[in-house]
Short mmCIF file of C-alpha atoms in Angstrom, two decimals:
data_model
loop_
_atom_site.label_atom_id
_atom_site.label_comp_id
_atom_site.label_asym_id
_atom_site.label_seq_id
_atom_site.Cartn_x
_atom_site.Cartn_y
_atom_site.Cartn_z
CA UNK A 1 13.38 16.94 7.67
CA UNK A 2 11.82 14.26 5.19
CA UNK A 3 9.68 12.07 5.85
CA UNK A 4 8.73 9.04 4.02
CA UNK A 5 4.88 6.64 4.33
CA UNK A 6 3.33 4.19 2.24
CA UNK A 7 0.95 1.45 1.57
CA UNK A 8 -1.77 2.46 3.84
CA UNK A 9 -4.84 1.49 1.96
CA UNK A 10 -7.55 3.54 2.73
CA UNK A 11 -10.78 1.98 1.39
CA UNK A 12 -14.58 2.96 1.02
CA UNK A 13 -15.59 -0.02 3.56
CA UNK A 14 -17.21 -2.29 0.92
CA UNK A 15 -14.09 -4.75 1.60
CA UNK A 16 -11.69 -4.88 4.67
CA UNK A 17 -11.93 -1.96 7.20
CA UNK A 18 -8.91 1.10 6.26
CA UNK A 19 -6.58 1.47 9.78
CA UNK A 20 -8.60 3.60 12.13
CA UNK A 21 -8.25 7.08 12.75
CA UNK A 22 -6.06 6.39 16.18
CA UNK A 23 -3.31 6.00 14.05
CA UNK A 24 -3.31 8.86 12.41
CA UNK A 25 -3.56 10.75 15.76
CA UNK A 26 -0.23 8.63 16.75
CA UNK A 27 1.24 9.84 13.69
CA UNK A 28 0.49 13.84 14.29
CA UNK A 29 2.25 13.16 17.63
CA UNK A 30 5.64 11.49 16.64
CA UNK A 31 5.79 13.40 14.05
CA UNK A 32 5.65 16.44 16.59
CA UNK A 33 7.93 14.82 18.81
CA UNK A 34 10.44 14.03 15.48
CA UNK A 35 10.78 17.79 14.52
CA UNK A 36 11.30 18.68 17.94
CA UNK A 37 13.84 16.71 18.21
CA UNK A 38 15.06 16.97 14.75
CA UNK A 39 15.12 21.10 15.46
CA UNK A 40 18.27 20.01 17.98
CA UNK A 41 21.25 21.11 15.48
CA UNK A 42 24.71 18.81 15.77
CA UNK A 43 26.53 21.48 17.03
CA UNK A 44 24.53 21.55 20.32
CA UNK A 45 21.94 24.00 19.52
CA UNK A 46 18.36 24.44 19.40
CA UNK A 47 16.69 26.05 15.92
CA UNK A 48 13.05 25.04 15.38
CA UNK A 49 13.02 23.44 11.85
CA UNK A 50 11.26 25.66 9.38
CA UNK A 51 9.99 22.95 7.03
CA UNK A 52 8.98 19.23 7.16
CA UNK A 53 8.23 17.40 3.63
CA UNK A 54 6.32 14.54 4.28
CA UNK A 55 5.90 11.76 0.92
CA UNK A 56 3.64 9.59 0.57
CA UNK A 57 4.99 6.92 -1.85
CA UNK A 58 1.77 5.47 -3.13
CA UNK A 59 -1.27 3.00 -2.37
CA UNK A 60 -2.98 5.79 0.04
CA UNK A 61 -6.08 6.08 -1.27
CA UNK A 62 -6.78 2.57 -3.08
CA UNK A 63 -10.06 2.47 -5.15
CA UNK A 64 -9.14 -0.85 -6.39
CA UNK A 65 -10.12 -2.78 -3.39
CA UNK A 66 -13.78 -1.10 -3.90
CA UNK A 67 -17.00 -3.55 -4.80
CA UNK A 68 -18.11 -0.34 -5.90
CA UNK A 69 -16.93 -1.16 -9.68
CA UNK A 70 -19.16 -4.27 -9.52
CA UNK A 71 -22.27 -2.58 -9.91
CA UNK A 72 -21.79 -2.76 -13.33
CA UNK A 73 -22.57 -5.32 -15.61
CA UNK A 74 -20.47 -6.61 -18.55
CA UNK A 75 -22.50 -4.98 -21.67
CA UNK A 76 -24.44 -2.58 -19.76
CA UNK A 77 -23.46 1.73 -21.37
CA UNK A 78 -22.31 2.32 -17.40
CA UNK A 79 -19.70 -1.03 -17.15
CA UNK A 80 -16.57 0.16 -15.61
CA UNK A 81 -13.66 -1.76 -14.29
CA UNK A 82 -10.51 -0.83 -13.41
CA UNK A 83 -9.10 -1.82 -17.20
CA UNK A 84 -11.60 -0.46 -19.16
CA UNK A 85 -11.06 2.35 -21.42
CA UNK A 86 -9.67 5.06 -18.85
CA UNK A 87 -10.79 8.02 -21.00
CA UNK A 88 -14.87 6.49 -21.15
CA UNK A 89 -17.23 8.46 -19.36
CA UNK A 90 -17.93 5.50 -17.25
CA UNK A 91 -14.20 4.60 -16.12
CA UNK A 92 -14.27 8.55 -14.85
CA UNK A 93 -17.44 8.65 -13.23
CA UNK A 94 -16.93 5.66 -10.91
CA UNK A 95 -13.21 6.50 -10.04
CA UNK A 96 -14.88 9.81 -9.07
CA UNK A 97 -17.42 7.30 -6.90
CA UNK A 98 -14.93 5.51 -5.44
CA UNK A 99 -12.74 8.75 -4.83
CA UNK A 100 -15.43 10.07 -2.81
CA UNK A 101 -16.70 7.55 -1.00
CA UNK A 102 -13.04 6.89 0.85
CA UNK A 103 -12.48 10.38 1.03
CA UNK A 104 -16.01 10.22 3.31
CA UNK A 105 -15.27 6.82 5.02
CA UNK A 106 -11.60 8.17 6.04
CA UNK A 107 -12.75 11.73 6.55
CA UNK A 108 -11.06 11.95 10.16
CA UNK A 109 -8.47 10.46 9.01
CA UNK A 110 -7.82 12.65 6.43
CA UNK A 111 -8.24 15.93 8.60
CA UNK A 112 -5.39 14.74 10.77
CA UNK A 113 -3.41 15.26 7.37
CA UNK A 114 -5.02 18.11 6.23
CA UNK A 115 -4.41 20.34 10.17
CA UNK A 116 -0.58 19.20 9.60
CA UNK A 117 -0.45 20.66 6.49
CA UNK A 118 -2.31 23.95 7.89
CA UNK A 119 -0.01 24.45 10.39
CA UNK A 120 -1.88 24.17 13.34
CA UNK A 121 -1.19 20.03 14.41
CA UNK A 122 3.04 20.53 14.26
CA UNK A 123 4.21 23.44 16.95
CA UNK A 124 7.50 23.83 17.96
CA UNK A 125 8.62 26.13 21.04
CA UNK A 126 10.55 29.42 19.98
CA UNK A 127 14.77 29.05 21.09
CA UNK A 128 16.21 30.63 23.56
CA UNK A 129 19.31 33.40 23.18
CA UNK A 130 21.29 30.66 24.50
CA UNK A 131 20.12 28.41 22.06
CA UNK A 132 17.62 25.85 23.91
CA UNK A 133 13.78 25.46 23.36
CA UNK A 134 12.17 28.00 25.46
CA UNK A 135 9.30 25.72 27.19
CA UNK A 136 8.19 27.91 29.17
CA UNK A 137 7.12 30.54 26.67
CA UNK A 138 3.42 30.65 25.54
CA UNK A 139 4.38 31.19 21.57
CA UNK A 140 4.71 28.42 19.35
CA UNK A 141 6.02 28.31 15.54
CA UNK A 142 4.03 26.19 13.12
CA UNK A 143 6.25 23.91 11.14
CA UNK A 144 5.62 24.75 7.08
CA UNK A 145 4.43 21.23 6.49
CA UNK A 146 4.22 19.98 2.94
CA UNK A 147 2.71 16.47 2.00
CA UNK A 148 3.29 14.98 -1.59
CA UNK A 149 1.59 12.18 -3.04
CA UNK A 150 3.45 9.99 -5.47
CA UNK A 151 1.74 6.86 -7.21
CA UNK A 152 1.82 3.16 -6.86
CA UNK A 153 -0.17 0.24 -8.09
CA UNK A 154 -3.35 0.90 -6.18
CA UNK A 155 -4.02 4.74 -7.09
CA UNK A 156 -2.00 4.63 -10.37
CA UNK A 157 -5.61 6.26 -11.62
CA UNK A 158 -4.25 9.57 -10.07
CA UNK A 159 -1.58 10.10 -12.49
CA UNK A 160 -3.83 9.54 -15.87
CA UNK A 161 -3.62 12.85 -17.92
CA UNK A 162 -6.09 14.57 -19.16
CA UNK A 163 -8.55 17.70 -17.76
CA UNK A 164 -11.52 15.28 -16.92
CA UNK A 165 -9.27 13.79 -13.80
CA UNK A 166 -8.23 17.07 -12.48
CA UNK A 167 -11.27 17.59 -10.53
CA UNK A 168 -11.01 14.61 -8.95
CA UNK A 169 -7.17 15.62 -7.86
CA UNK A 170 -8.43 18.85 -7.01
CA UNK A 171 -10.87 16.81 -4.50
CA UNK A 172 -8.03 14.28 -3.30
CA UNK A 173 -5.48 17.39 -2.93
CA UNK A 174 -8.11 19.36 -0.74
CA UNK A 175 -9.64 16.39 1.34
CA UNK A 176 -5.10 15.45 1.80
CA UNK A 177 -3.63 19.12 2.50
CA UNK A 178 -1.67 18.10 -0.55
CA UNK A 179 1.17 20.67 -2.02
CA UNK A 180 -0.17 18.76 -5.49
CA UNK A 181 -1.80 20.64 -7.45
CA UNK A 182 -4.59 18.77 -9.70
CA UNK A 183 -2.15 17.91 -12.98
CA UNK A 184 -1.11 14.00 -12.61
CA UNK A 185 0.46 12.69 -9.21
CA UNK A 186 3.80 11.27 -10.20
CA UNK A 187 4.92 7.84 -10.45
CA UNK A 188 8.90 8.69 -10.68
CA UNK A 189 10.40 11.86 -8.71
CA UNK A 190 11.65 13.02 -12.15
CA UNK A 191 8.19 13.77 -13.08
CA UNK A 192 7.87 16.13 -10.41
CA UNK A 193 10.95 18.46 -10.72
CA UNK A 194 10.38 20.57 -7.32
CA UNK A 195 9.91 16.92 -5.52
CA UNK A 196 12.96 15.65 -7.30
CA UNK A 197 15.06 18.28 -6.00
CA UNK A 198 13.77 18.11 -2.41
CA UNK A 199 14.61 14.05 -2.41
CA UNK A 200 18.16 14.92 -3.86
CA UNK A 201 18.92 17.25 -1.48
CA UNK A 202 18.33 14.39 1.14
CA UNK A 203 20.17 11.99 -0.78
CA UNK A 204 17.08 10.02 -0.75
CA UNK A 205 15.97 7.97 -3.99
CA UNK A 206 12.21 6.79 -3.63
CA UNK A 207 9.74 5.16 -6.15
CA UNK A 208 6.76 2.49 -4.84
CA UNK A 209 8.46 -0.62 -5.71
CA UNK A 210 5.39 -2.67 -8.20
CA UNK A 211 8.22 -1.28 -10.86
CA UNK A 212 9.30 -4.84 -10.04
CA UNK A 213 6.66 -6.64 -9.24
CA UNK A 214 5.44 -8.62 -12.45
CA UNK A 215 2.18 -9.22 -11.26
CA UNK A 216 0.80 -5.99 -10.40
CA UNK A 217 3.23 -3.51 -13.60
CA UNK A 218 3.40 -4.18 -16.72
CA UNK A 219 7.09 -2.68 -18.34
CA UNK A 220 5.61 -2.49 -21.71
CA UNK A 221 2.66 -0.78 -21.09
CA UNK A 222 3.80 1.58 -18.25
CA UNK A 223 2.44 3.27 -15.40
CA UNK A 224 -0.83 4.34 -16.94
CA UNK A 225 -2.05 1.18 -17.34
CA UNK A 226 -4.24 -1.70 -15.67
CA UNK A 227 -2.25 -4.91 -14.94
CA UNK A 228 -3.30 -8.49 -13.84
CA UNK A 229 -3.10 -7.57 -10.30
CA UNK A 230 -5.93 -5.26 -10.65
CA UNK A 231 -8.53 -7.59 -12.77
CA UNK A 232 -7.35 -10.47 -10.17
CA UNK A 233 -8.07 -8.53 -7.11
CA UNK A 234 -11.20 -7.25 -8.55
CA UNK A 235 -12.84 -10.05 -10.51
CA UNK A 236 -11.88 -12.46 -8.04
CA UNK A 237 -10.71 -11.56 -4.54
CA UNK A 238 -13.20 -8.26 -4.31
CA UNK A 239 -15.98 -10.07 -5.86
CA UNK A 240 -15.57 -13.44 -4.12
CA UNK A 241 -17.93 -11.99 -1.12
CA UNK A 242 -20.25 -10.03 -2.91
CA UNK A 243 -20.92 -13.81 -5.15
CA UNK A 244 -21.14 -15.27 -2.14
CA UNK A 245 -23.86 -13.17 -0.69
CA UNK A 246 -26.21 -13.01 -4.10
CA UNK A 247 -26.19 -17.00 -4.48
CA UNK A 248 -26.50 -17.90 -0.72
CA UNK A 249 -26.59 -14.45 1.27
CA UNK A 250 -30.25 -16.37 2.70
CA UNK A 251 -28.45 -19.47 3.79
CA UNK A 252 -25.73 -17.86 5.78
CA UNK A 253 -25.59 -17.04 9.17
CA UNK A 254 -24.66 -13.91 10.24
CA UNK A 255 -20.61 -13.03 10.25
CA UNK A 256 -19.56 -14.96 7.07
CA UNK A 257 -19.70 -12.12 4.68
CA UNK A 258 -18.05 -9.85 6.52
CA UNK A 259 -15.18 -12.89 7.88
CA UNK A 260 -14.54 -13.05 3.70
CA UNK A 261 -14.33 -8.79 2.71
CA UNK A 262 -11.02 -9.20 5.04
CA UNK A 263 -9.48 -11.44 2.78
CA UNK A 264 -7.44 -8.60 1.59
CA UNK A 265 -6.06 -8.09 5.61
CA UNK A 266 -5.01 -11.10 5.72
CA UNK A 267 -1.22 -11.98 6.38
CA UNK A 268 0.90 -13.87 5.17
CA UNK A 269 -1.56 -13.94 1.50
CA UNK A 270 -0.64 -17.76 1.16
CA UNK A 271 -2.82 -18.20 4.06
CA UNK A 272 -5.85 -16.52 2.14
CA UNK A 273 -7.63 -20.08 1.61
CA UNK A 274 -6.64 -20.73 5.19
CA UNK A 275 -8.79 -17.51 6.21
CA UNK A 276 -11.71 -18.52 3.43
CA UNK A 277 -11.90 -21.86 4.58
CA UNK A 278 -11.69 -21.23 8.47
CA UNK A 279 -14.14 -18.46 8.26
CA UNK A 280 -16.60 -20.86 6.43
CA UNK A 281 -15.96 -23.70 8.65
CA UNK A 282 -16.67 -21.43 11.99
CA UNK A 283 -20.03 -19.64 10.57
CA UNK A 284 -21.46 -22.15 8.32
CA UNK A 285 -20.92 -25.48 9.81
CA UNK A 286 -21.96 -27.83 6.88
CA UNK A 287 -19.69 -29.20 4.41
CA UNK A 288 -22.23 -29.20 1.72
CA UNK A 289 -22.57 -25.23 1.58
CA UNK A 290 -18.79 -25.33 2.41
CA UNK A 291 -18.44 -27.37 -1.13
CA UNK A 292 -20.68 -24.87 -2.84
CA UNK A 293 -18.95 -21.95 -1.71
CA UNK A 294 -15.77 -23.52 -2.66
CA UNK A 295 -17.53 -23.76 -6.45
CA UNK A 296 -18.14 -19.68 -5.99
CA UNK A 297 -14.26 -19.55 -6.09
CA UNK A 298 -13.87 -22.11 -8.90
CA UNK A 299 -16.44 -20.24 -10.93
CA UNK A 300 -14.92 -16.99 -10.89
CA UNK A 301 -11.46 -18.22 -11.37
CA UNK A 302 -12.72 -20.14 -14.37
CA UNK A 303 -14.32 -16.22 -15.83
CA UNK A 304 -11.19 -14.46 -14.75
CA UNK A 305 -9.34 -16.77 -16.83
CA UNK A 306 -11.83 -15.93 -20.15
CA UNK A 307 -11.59 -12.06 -19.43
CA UNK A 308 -10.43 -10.17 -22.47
CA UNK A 309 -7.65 -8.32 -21.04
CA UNK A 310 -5.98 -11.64 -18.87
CA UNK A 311 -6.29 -13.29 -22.53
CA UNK A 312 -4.32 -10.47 -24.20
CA UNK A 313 -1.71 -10.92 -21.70
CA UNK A 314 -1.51 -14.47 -22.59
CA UNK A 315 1.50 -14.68 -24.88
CA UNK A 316 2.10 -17.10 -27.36
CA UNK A 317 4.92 -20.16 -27.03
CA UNK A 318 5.74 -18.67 -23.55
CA UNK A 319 5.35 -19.72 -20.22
CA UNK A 320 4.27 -16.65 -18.78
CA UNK A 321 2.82 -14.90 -15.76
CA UNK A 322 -0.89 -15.63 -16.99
CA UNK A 323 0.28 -19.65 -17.32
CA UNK A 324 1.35 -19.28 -13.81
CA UNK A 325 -1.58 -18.27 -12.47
CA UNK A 326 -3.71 -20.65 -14.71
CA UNK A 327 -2.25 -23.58 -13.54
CA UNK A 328 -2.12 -22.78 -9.56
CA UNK A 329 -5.81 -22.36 -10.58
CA UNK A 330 -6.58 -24.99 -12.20
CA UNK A 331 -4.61 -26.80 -8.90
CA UNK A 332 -6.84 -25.09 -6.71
CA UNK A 333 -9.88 -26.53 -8.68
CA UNK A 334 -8.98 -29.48 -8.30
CA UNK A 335 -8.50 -29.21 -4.76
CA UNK A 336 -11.33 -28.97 -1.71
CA UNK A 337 -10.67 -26.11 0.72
CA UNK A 338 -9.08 -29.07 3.14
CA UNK A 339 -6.35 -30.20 0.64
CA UNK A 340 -5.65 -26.64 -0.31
CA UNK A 341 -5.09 -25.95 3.64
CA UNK A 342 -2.30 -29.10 3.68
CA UNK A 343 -0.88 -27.73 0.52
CA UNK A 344 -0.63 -23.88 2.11
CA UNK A 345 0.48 -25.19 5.39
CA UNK A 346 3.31 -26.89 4.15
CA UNK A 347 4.32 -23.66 1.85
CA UNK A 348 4.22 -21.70 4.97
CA UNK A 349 6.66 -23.80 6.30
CA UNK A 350 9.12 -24.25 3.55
CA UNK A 351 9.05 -20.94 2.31
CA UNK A 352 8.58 -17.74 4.91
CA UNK A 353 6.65 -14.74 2.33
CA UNK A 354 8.28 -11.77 5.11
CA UNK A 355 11.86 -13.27 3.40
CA UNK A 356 10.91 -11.85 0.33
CA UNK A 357 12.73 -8.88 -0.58
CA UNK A 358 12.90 -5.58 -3.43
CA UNK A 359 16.35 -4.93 -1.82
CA UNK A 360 18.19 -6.55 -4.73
CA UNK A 361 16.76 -4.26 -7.23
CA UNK A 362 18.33 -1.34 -5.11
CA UNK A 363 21.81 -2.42 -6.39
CA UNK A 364 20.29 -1.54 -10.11
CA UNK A 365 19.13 1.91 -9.28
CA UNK A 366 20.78 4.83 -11.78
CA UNK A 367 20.90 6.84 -8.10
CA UNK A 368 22.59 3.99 -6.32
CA UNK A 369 25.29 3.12 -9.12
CA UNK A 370 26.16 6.84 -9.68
CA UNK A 371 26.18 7.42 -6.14
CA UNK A 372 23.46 10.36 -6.46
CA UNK A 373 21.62 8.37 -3.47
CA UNK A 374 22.47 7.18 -0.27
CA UNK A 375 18.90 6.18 0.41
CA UNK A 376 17.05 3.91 -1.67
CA UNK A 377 13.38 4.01 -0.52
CA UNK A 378 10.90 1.33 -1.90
CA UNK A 379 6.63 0.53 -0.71
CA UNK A 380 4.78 -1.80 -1.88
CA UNK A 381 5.80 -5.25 -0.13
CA UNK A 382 4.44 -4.18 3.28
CA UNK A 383 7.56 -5.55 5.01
CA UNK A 384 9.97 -3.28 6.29
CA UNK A 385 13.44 -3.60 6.06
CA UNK A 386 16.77 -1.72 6.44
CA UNK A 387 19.71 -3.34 4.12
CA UNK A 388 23.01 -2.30 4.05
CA UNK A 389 23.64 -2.11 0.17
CA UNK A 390 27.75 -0.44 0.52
CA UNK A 391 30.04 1.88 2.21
CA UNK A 392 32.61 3.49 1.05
CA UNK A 393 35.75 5.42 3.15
CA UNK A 394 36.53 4.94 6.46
CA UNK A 395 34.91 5.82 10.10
CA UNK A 396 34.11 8.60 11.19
CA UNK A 397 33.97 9.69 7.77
CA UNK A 398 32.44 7.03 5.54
CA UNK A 399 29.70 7.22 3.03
CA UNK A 400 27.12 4.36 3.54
CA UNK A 401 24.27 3.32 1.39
CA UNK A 402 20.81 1.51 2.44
CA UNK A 403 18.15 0.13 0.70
CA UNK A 404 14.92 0.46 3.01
CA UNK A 405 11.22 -0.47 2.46
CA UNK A 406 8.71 2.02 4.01
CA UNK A 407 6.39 -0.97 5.43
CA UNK A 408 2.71 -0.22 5.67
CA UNK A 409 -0.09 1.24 8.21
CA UNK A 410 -2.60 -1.90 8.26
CA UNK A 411 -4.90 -3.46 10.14
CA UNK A 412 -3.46 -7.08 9.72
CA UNK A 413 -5.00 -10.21 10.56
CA UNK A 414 -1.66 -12.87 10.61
CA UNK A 415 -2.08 -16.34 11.38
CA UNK A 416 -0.93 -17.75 14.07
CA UNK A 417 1.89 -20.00 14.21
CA UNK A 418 0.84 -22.68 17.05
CA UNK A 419 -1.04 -25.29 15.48
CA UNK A 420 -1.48 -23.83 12.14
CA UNK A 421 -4.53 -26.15 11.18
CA UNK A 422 -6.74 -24.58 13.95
CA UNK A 423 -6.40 -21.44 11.75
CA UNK A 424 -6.14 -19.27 14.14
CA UNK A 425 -5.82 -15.48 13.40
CA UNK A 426 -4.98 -12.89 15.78
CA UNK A 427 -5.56 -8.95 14.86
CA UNK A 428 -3.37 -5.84 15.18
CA UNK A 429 -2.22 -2.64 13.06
CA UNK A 430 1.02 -1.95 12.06
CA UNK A 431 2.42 1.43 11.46
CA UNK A 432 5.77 2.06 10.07
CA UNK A 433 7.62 5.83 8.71
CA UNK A 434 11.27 6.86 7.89
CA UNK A 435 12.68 10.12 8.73
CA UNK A 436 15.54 11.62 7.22
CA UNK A 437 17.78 14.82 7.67
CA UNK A 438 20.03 16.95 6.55
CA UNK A 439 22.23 20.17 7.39
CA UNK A 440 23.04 18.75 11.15
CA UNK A 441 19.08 18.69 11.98
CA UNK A 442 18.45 15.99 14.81
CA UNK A 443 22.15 16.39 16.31
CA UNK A 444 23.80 14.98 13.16
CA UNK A 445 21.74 11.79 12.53
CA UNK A 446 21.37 10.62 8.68
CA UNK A 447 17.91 8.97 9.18
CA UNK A 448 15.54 7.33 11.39
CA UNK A 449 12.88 4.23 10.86
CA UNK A 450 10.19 3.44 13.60
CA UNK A 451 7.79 0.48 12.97
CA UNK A 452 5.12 -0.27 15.87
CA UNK A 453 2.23 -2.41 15.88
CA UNK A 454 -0.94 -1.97 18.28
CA UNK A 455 -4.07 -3.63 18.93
#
């Protein structure tokens, strides 16, 4: 039995809240409940499963959305940011910080994980000699539970080489239950041979999905590298609060500080100035410090724009990503919270974000085209989905192939769709997994995907 997570975002607490530890304890118990059931063979019979691979397919941990970075000061023999120089003494001493500090935050969390992997969290009753689960018996068999971290755009630090990062995968691997071992976390299941072999032998293809996602992976660079999704969401979106609070943190009453570190919860993202705005307007109640906060954003969208490394990306005689996001800038500077809330408003109703899919890059996939997968298993967008990509044969005997997207565990706040300009937002967590199996575990069933949301 596989199964597949991703995209749950577990922060140090200096911007929006990780997903609390009840979902983790939901987890433990479906995922009980899953091998039982999956130990109920498709010829009738009952054989506790003897091993359960769970894969995590990247953005667990995320030390990007940490303020922790911004301690440093451009100049200063410390400065550290998520592009600098990845081998500097710096760089490795705050993704160490950061490291820690969610490992602490999320440490009951992160137990859940590490008991599953121990053995003692998944328990199965022993069969019967007539081949049913013997409930009455006091014995149970611990599942051999393995959990394996691949990379995606948010922990991308864990697969940097070098020795100086393998105590801090030595701390992530302990603090996880991992079956890692401190070398880099892979980004493809070809850099992991024994993972690679476990996916194929589900039929199961799986990578994060920023591989297409301009914004947040750069093809020429590769993996190891920062991208303008990471100095964005630092410079600008992580910083916007912590601006906020050293120019006016004495003017403003209590709430809007920690209304604006949720930014990054916020759903759909075009509604971000809709949440910055709204938040403003309910706490502060003046429209002259709403017009100065308003210049906070301006300001550090102006210094984003002069960074170094969004400069270098800049290429010459093309109209490239960094254009695009200059001139929605330069739009938005233009533009008072107000307008900016007509202009997302009417977005939001032309154009619905949860449309937007990886699925077509499925079709592309080496596995898919030689027909080595049957499963093509993406992260990253948040949204889950289950696409029929093609079939071949007939019934009962044909040979499908999906494209699915592992969703997210999150603690969303999504705007609500009556009256959108009261900017109303209403909170919950989502929680999605996929389950697959082979060698007639659950009765014969190719896969499973649950997705729940609770408040």
């Amino acid at each position: 039995m596989l199964v597949i997570i991703s995209d749950i975002h577990l922060g140090d607490g200096t911007t929006a809240n990780s997903i609390s530890p009840t979902a983790f304890e939901l987890f433990a118990n479906r995922l009980r409940e899953t091998a039982f059931y999956a130990s109920f063979r498709k010829d009738g019979s009952y054989r506790p499963i003897q091993t359960l691979d769970i894969l995590l397919v990247g953005d667990i941990l995320d030390p990007l959305h940490s303020t922790l970075w911004l301690n440093t000061d451009p100049g200063a023999q410390n400065y550290a940011r998520p592009w600098s120089d990845t081998n500097s003494p710096a760089f490795v001493s705050m993704l160490s910080e950061t490291t820690k500090a969610i490992m602490d935050v999320n440490r009951t969390s992160l137990e859940i994980l590490r008991k599953c992997a121990r053995g003692s969290m998944i328990l199965l009753p022993p069969a019967t000699a007539g081949g049913e689960p013997d409930q009455d018996s006091k014995e149970r068999i611990p599942v051999n539970v393995r959990i394996h971290y691949m990379v995606g755009n948010h922990d991308w630090y864990y697969r940097l080489p070098g020795t100086i990062f393998d105590d801090i995968r030595k701390a992530v691997v302990d603090s996880m239950g991992l079956c890692n071992d401190s070398s880099p976390f892979p980004y493809e299941p070809e850099e992991h041979p024994a993972l690679h072999e476990i996916l194929q032998s589900y039929q199961v293809f799986a990578r994060h999905g920023d591989y297409y996602d301009k914004f947040n992976f750069d093809r020429e660079r590769g993996r190891n590298h920062a991208t303008l999704g990471d100095v964005f969401t630092m410079d600008v979106c992580n910083r916007y609060p912590v601006e906020v609070q050293r120019r006016y943190g004495d003017r403003l009453p209590s709430g809007v500080i920690d209304s604006l570190r949720r930014i990054t919860n916020v759903r759909p993202a075009l509604a971000t100035p809709l949440w910055i705005s709204g938040q403003i307007r309910r706490h502060a109640e003046s429209a002259a410090l709403e017009k100065e906060l308003k210049q906070v954003w301006d300001d550090l969208c102006d210094q984003f724009l002069q960074l170094d490394f969004v400069r270098e990306l800049d290429k010459s005689f093309q109209f490239d990503i960094v254009d695009a996001l200059e001139l929605v800038l330069k739009i938005s500077k233009r533009t008072s919270f107000e307008t900016l809330d007509e202009l997302v408003l009417w977005v939001h109703n032309k154009m619905n974000e949860n449309e937007h899919s990886l699925a077509e890059n499925a079709l592309r996939e080496p596995a898919f085209l030689n027909n080595s997968a049957r499963f093509i298993v993406y992260g990253h967008t948040h949204h889950h989905e289950i696409i029929p990509l093609d079939s071949d044969g007939e019934p009962p005997n044909e040979k499908n192939q999906f494209y699915f997207n592992s969703g997210t565990w999150r603690s969303y706040y999504d705007l609500a769709i009556k009256n959108l300009r009261d900017q109303k937002f209403v909170r919950y967590h989502t929680l999605t997994y996929l389950a697959f199996y082979k060698d007639g575990e659950r009765s014969g069933r190719e896969f499973e995907a649950w997705s729940g949301a609770f408040v």
